[in-house]
Short mmCIF file of C-alpha atoms in Angstrom, two decimals:
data_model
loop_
_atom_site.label_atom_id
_atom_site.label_comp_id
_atom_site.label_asym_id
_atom_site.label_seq_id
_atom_site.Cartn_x
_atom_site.Cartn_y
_atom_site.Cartn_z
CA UNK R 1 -27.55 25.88 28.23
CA UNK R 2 -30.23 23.64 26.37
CA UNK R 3 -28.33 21.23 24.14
CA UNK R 4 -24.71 21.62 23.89
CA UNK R 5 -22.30 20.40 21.60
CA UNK R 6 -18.61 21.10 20.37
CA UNK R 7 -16.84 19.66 17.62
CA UNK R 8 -13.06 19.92 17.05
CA UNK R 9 -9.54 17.85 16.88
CA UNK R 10 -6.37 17.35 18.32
CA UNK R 11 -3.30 15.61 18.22
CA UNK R 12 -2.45 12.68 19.94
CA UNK R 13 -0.26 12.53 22.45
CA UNK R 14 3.21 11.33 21.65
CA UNK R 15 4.30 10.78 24.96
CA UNK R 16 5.40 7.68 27.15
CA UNK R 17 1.87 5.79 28.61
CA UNK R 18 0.74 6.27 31.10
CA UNK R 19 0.48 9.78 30.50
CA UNK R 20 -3.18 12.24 30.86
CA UNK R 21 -4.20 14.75 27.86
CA UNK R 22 -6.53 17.37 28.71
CA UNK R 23 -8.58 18.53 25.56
CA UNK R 24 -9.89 22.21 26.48
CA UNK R 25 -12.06 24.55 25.04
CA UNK R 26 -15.45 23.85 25.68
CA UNK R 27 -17.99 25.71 27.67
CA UNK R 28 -19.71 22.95 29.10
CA UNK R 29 -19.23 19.60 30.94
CA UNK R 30 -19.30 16.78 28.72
CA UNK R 31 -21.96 13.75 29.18
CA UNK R 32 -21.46 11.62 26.17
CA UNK R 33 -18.34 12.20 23.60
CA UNK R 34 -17.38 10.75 20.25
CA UNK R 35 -13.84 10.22 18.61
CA UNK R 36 -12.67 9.00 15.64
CA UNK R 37 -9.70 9.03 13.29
CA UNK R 38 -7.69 7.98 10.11
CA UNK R 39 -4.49 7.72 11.51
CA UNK R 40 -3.42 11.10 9.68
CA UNK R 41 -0.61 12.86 11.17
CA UNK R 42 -0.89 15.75 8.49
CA UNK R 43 -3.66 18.31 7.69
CA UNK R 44 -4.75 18.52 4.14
CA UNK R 45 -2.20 16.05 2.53
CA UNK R 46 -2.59 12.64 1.00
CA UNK R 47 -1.21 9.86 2.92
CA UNK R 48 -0.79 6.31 1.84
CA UNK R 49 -2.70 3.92 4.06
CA UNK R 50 -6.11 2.93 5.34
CA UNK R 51 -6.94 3.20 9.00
CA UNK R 52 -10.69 4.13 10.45
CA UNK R 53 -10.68 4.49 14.59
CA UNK R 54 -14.28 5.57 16.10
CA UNK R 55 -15.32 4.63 19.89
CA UNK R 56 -17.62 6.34 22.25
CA UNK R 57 -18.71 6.91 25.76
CA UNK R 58 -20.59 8.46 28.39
CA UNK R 59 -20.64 9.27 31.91
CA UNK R 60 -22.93 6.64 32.91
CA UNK R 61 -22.72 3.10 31.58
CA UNK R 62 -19.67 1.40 30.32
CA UNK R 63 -17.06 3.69 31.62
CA UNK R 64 -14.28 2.54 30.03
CA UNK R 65 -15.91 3.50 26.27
CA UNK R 66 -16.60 1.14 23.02
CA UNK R 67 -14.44 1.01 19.88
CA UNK R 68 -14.11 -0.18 16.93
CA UNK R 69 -10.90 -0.08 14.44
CA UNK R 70 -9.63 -1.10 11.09
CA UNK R 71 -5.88 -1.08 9.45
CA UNK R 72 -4.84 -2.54 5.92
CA UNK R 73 -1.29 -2.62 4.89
CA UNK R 74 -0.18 -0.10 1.71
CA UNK R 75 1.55 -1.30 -1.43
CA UNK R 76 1.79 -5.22 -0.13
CA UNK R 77 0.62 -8.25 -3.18
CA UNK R 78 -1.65 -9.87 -0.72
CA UNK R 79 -3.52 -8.19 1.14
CA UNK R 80 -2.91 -7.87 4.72
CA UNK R 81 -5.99 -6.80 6.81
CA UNK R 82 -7.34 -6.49 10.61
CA UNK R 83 -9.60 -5.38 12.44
CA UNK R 84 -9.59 -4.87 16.40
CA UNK R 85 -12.66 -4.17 19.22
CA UNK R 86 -12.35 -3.02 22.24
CA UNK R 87 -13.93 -1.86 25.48
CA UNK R 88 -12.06 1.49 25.40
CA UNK R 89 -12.45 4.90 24.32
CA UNK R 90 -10.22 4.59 21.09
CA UNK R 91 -7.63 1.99 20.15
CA UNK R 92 -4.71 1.18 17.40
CA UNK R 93 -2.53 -1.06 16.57
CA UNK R 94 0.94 -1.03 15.95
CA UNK R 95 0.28 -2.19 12.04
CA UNK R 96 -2.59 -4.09 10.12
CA UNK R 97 -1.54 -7.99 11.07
CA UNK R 98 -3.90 -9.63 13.01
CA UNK R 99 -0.73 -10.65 15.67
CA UNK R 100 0.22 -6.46 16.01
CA UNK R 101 0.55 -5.36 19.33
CA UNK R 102 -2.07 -3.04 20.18
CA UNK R 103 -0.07 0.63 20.21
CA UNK R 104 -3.24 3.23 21.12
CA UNK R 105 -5.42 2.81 23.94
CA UNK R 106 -7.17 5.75 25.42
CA UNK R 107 -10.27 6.30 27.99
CA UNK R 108 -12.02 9.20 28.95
CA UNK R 109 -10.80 10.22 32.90
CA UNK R 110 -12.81 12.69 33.54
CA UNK R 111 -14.52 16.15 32.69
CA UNK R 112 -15.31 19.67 34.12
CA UNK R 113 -16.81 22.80 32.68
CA UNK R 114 -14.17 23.48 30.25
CA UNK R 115 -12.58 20.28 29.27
CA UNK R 116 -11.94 16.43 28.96
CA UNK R 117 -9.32 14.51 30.09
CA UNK R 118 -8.01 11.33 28.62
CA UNK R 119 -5.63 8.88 29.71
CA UNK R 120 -3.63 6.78 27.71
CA UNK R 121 -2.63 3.09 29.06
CA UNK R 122 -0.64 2.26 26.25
CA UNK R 123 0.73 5.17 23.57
CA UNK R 124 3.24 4.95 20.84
CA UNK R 125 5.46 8.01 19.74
CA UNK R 126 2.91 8.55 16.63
CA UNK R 127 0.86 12.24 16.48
CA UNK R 128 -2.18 11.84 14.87
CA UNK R 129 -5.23 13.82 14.33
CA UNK R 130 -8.28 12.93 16.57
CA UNK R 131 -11.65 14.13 16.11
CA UNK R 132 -14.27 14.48 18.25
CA UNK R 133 -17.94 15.43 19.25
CA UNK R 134 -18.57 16.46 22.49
CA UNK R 135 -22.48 16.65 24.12
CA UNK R 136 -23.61 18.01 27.01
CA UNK R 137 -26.08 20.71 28.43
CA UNK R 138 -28.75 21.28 30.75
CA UNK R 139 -31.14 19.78 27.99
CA UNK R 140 -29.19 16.33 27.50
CA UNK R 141 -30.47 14.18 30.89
CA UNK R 142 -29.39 10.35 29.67
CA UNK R 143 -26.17 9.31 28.01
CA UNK R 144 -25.86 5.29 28.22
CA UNK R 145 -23.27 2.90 26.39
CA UNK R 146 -23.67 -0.78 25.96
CA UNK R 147 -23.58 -3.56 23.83
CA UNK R 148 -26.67 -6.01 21.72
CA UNK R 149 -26.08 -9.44 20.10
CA UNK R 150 -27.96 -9.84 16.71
CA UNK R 151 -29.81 -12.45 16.80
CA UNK R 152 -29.18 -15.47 14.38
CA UNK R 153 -32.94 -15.55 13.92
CA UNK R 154 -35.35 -12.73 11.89
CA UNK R 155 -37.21 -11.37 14.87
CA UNK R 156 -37.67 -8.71 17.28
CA UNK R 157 -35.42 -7.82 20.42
CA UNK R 158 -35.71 -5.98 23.18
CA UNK R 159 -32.36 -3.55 24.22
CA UNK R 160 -32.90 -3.07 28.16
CA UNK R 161 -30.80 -1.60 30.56
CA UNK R 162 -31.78 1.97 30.21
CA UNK R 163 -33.15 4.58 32.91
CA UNK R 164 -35.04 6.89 30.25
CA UNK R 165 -36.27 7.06 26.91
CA UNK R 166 -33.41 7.09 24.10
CA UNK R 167 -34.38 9.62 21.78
CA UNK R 168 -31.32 9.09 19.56
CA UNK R 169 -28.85 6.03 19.39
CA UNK R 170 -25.52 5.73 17.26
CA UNK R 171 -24.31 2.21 16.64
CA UNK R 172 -21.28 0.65 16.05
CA UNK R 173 -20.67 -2.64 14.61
CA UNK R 174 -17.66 -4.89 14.17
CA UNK R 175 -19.85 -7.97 13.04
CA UNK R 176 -17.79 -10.06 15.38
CA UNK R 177 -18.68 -12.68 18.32
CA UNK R 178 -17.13 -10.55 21.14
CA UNK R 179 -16.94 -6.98 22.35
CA UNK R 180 -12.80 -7.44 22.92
CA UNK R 181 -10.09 -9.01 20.13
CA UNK R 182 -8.31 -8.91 17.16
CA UNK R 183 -8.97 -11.03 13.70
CA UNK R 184 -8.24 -10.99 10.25
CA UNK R 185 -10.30 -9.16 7.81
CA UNK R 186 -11.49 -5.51 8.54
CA UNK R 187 -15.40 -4.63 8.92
CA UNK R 188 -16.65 -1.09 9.75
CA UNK R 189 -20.01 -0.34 10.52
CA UNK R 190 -22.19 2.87 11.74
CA UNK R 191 -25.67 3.58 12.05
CA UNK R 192 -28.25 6.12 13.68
CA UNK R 193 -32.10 6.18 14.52
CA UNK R 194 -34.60 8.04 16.09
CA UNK R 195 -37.19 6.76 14.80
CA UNK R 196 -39.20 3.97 12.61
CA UNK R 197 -38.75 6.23 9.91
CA UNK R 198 -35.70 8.19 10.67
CA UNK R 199 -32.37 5.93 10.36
CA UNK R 200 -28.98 5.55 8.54
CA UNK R 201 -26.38 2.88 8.45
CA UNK R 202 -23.67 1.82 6.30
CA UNK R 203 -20.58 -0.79 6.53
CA UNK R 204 -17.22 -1.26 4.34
CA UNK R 205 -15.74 -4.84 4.31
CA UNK R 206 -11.74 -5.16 3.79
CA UNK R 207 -10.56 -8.75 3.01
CA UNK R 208 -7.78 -10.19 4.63
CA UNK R 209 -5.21 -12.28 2.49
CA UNK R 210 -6.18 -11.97 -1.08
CA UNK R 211 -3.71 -11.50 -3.97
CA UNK R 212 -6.03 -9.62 -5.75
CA UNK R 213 -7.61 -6.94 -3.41
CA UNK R 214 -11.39 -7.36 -2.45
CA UNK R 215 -13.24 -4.12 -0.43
CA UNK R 216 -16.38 -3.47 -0.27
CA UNK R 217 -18.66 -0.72 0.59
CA UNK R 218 -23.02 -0.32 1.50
CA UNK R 219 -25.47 2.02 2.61
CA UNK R 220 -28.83 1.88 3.95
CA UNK R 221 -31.84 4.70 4.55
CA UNK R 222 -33.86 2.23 5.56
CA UNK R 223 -31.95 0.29 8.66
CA UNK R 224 -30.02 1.07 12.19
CA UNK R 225 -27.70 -1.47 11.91
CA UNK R 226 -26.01 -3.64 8.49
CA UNK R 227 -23.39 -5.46 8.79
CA UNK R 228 -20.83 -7.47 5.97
CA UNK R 229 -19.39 -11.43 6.00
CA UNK R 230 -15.83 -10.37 6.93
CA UNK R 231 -14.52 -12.65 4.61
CA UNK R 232 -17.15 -11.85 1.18
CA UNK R 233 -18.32 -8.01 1.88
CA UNK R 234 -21.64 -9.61 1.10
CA UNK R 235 -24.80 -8.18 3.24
CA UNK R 236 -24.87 -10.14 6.52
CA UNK R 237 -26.99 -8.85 9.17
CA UNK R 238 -29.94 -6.07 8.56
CA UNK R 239 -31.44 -4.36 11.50
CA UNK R 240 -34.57 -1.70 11.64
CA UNK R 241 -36.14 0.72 14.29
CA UNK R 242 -38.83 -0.14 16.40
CA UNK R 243 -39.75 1.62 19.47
CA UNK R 244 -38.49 3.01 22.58
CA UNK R 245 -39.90 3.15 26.13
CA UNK R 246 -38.59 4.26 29.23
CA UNK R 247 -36.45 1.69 30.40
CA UNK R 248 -35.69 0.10 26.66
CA UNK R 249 -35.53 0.51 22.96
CA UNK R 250 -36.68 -2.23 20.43
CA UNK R 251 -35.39 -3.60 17.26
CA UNK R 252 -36.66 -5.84 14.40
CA UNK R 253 -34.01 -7.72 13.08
CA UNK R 254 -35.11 -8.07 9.11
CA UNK R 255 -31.81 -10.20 8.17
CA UNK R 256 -30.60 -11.99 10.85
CA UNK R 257 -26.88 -12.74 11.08
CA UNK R 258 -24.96 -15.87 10.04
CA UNK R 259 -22.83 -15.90 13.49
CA UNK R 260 -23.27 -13.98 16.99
CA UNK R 261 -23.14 -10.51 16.14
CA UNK R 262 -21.66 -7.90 18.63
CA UNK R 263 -23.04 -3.95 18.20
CA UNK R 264 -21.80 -1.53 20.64
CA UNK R 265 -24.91 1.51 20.91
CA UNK R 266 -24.88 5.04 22.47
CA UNK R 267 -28.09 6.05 23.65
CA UNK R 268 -28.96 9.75 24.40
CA UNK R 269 -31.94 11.47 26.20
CA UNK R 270 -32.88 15.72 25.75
CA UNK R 271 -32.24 17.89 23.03
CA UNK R 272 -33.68 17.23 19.51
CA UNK R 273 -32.36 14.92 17.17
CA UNK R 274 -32.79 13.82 13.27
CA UNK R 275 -31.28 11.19 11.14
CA UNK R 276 -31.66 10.84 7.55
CA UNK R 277 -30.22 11.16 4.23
CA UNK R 278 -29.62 13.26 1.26
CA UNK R 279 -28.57 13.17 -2.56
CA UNK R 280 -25.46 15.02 -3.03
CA UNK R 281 -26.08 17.86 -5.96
CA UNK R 282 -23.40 17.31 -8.99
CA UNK R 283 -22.20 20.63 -9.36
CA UNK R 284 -19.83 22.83 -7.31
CA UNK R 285 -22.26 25.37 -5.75
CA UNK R 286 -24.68 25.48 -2.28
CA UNK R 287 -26.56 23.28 -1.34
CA UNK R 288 -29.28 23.31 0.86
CA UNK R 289 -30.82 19.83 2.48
CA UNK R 290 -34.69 20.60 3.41
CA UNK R 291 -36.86 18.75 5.96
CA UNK R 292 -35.27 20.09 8.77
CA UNK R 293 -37.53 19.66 12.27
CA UNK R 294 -35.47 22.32 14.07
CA UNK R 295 -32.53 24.71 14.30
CA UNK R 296 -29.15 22.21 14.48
CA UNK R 297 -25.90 23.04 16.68
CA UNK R 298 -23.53 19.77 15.01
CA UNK R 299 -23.97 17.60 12.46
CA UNK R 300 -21.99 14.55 11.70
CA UNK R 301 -22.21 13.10 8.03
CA UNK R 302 -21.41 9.87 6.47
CA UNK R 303 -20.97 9.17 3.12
CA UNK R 304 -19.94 5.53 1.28
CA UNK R 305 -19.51 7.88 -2.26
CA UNK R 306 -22.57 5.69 -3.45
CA UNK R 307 -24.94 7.22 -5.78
CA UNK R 308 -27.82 4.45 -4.42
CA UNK R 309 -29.08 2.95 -1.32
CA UNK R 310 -28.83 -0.53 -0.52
CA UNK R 311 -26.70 -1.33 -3.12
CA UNK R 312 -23.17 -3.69 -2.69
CA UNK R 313 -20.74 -1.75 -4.53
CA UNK R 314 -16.52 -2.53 -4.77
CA UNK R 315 -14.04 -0.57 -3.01
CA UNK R 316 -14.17 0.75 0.80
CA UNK R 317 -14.36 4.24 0.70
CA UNK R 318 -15.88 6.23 3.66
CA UNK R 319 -16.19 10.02 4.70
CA UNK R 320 -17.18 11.20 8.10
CA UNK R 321 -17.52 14.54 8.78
CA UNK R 322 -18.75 17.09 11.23
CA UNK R 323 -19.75 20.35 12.03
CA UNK R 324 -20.87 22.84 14.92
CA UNK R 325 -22.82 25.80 14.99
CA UNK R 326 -19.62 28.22 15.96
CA UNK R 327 -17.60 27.05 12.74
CA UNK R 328 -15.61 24.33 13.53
CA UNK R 329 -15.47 21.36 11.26
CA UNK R 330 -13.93 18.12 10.27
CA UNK R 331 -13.41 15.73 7.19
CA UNK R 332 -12.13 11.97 7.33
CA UNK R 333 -11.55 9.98 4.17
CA UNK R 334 -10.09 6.35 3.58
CA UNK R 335 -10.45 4.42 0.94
CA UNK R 336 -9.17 1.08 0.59
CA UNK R 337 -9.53 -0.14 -3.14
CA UNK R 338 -10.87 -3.06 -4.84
CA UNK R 339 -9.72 -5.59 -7.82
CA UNK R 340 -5.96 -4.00 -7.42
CA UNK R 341 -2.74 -6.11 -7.85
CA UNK R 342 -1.56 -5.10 -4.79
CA UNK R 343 -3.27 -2.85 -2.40
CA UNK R 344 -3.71 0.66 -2.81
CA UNK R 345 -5.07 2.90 0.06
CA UNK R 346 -5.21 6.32 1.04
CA UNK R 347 -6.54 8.76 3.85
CA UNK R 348 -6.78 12.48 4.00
CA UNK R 349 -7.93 14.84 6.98
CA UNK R 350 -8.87 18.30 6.86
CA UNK R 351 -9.93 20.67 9.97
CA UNK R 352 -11.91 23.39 7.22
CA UNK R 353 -13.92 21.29 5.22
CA UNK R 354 -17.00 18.91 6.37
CA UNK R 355 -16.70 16.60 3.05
CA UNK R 356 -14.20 14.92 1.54
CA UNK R 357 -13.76 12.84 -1.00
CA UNK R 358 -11.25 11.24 -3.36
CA UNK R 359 -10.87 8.77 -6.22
CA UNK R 360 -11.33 5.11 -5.85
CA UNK R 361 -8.00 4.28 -6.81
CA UNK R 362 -6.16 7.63 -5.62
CA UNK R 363 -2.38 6.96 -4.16
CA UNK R 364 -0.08 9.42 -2.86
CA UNK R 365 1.10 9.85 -6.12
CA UNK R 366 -1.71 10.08 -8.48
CA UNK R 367 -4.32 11.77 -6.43
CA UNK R 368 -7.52 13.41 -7.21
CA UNK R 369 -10.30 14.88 -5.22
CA UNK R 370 -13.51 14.39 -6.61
CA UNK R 371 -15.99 16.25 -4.09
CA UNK R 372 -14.68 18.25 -0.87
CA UNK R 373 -17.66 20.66 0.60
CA UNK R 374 -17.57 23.46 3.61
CA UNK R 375 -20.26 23.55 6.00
CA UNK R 376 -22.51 26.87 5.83
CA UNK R 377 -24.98 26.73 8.23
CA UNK R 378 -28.00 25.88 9.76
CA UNK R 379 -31.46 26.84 9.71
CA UNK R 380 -34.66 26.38 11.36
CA UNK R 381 -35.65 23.96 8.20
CA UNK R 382 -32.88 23.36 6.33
CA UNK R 383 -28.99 23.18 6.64
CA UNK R 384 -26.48 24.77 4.08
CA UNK R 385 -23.68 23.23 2.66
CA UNK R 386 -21.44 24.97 -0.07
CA UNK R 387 -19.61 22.52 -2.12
CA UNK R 388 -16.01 23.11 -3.56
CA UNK R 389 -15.64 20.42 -6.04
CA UNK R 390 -17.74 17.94 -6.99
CA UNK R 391 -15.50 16.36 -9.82
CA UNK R 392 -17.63 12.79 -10.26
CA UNK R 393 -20.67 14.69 -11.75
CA UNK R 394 -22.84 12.06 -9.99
CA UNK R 395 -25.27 12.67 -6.92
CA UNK R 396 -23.99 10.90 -3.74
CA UNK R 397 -26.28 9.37 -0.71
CA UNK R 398 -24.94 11.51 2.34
CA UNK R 399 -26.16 10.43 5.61
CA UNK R 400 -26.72 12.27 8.74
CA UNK R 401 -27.09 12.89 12.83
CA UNK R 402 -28.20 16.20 13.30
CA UNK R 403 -29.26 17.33 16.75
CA UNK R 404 -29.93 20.95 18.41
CA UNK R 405 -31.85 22.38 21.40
#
């Protein structure tokens, strides 16, 4: 079965916790999975608010999963803003104040040859869209989850724990002091590596109680890990790619952080991997990415809707997206905008697009999309994307995980 993958979506379920939902369709038992979310209970349709929900897990290692989620509140004057961590699967709360009761928690149960199960602990009567990537196959032989402090220090660390040699790891961080809570402010970060030379990270930064609204949004080709002050957006904590061995993986912390920094990781072992990233053409036509080491079966993208790297730039906007080899695809965007009166937010999902993106101060009622792409295909070199609109005329740095037999 080499390396497989599957990525799709489905709707929460609505129902009374505790209560199990079985996710089927796959043709292969799952190892490590990935979910995220905007909150959207509608394909394809504006919606006015700002959520971002992504966790992960894996058979082995912290059972229970890793999350990380961020709500602000729609049309208030000050903003109201919160972020939550958790050592579950996927989490929500009930609305963006830092006192909400948590409404959404969710671990994985268990998996077979054709599904996974999940079980929700606490649920709310809300049916949003959940996406997910699912990996497994004969190829994939470690799938760990855990958590790393940065250091408060420049220097290098050792990540141990491990029984093999990561080949790929996906990071999450919250840029907080613990792996479990709730506080003000909302910070978002993802990253990838595989190698010295082969990472991708970005964060967005939502400030809590402003009367003018301050969001911020940054990308790096260069680091694993960045993290943003929760209360400024400005850079905090910078983190590169060392090495990995058998039993560990090594990082050289080039910024250190201001405070104890918690980053949850997913480490992964078999199969082939690539991370990297890629200008966005300005036109609506194909577009093929080159430098490809292999033939892909998913891709996941991420994209700040910055035309540089490592650049600090107003407004939190963020796209994920993903796509498999058999067609199926996903696009998440939320934007959260900056130097507003009051706040002004918006998310849209679509299950037949892998891009999407919309204008920095879009609302429900005045929106515009400025760049929405399909996935093509993928090659032994390249990958194809064909892109519907691209309405900005600007070039965009794209990130990406890309992995394959």
């Amino acid at each position: 079965m080499a390396l497989a993958t599957k990525v799709g979506s489905f709707v929460k379920s609505n129902s009374a916790a505790p209560v199990i939902q079985q996710i089927t369709g796959l043709t292969f038992t799952t190892q490590a999975l990935i979910l995220w979310s905007n909150q959207a209970d509608t394909n394809s349709t504006y919606i006015d608010n700002y959520s971002f929900n992504i966790g992960f897990c894996a058979t082995v290692g912290v059972s229970t999963g890793l999350c990380n989620a961020v709500n602000s509140n729609p049309n208030v004057a000050t903003s109201v803003v919160s972020s939550i961590r958790s050592q579950n699967l996927l989490v929500a709360m009930s609305s963006a104040a830092p006192s909400a009761a948590v409404a959404v928690r969710t671990d994985l149960t268990s998996v077979n040859a054709t599904s996974f199960t999940l079980n929700y602990t606490t649920n709310d009567a809300s049916s949003w869209i959940i996406n997910y990537l699912a990996i497994g196959g004969s190829d994939l032989t470690g799938a760990f989850v855990s958590t790393l402090i940065i250091s408060t220090a420049v220097t290098s660390t050792q990540i141990t724990g491990l029984t093999f040699t990561a080949d790929a790891v996906m990071f999450i961080a919250p840029n907080r002091g613990s792996p479990t809570g709730t506080t003000a402010n909302g910070v978002f970060g993802i990253g990838f590596a595989t190698s010295s030379n082969a990472r991708y990270a970005c964060y967005m930064v939502s400030e809590s109680l402003r009367p003018t609204m301050d969001t911020w949004r940054y990308n790096s080709s260069t680091k694993c890990i960045v993290t943003g002050v929760p209360g400024t957006g400005s850079v905090d904590a910078e983190v590169d790619w060392i090495s990995s061995n058998a039993t560990s993986f090594t990082l050289d912390i080039t910024n250190a952080a201001a405070g104890t920094s918690v980053v949850f990781w997913l480490a992964l072992n078999g199969g082939q991997y690539q991370v990297g990233s890629f200008l966005t053409i300005s036109t609506a036509t194909s577009q093929n990415v080159t430098g490809m080491n292999f033939t892909g079966n998913a891709i996941m993208f991420f994209n700040t809707e910055q035309s540089t790297n490592a650049t600090l730039a107003g407004h939190n906007a963020l796209e994920i997206g993903a796509a498999a080899s058999d067609g199926l695809q996903t696009a998440t965007w939320g934007h959260d905008a900056d130097a507003t009166a009051s706040s002004v937010t918006a998310i849209f999902e679509s299950s037949s697009l892998c891009l999407f993106g919309g204008n920095a101060n879009d609302t429900v009622a005045n929106t515009s999309t400025n760049q929405k792409a399909v996935f093509s295909s993928f090659g032994a070199t390249t990958f194809k994307i064909d892109w519907l609109n691209m309405d900005q005329g600007v070039t965009l740095q794209c990130g990406f995980f890309l992995m394959g037999d």
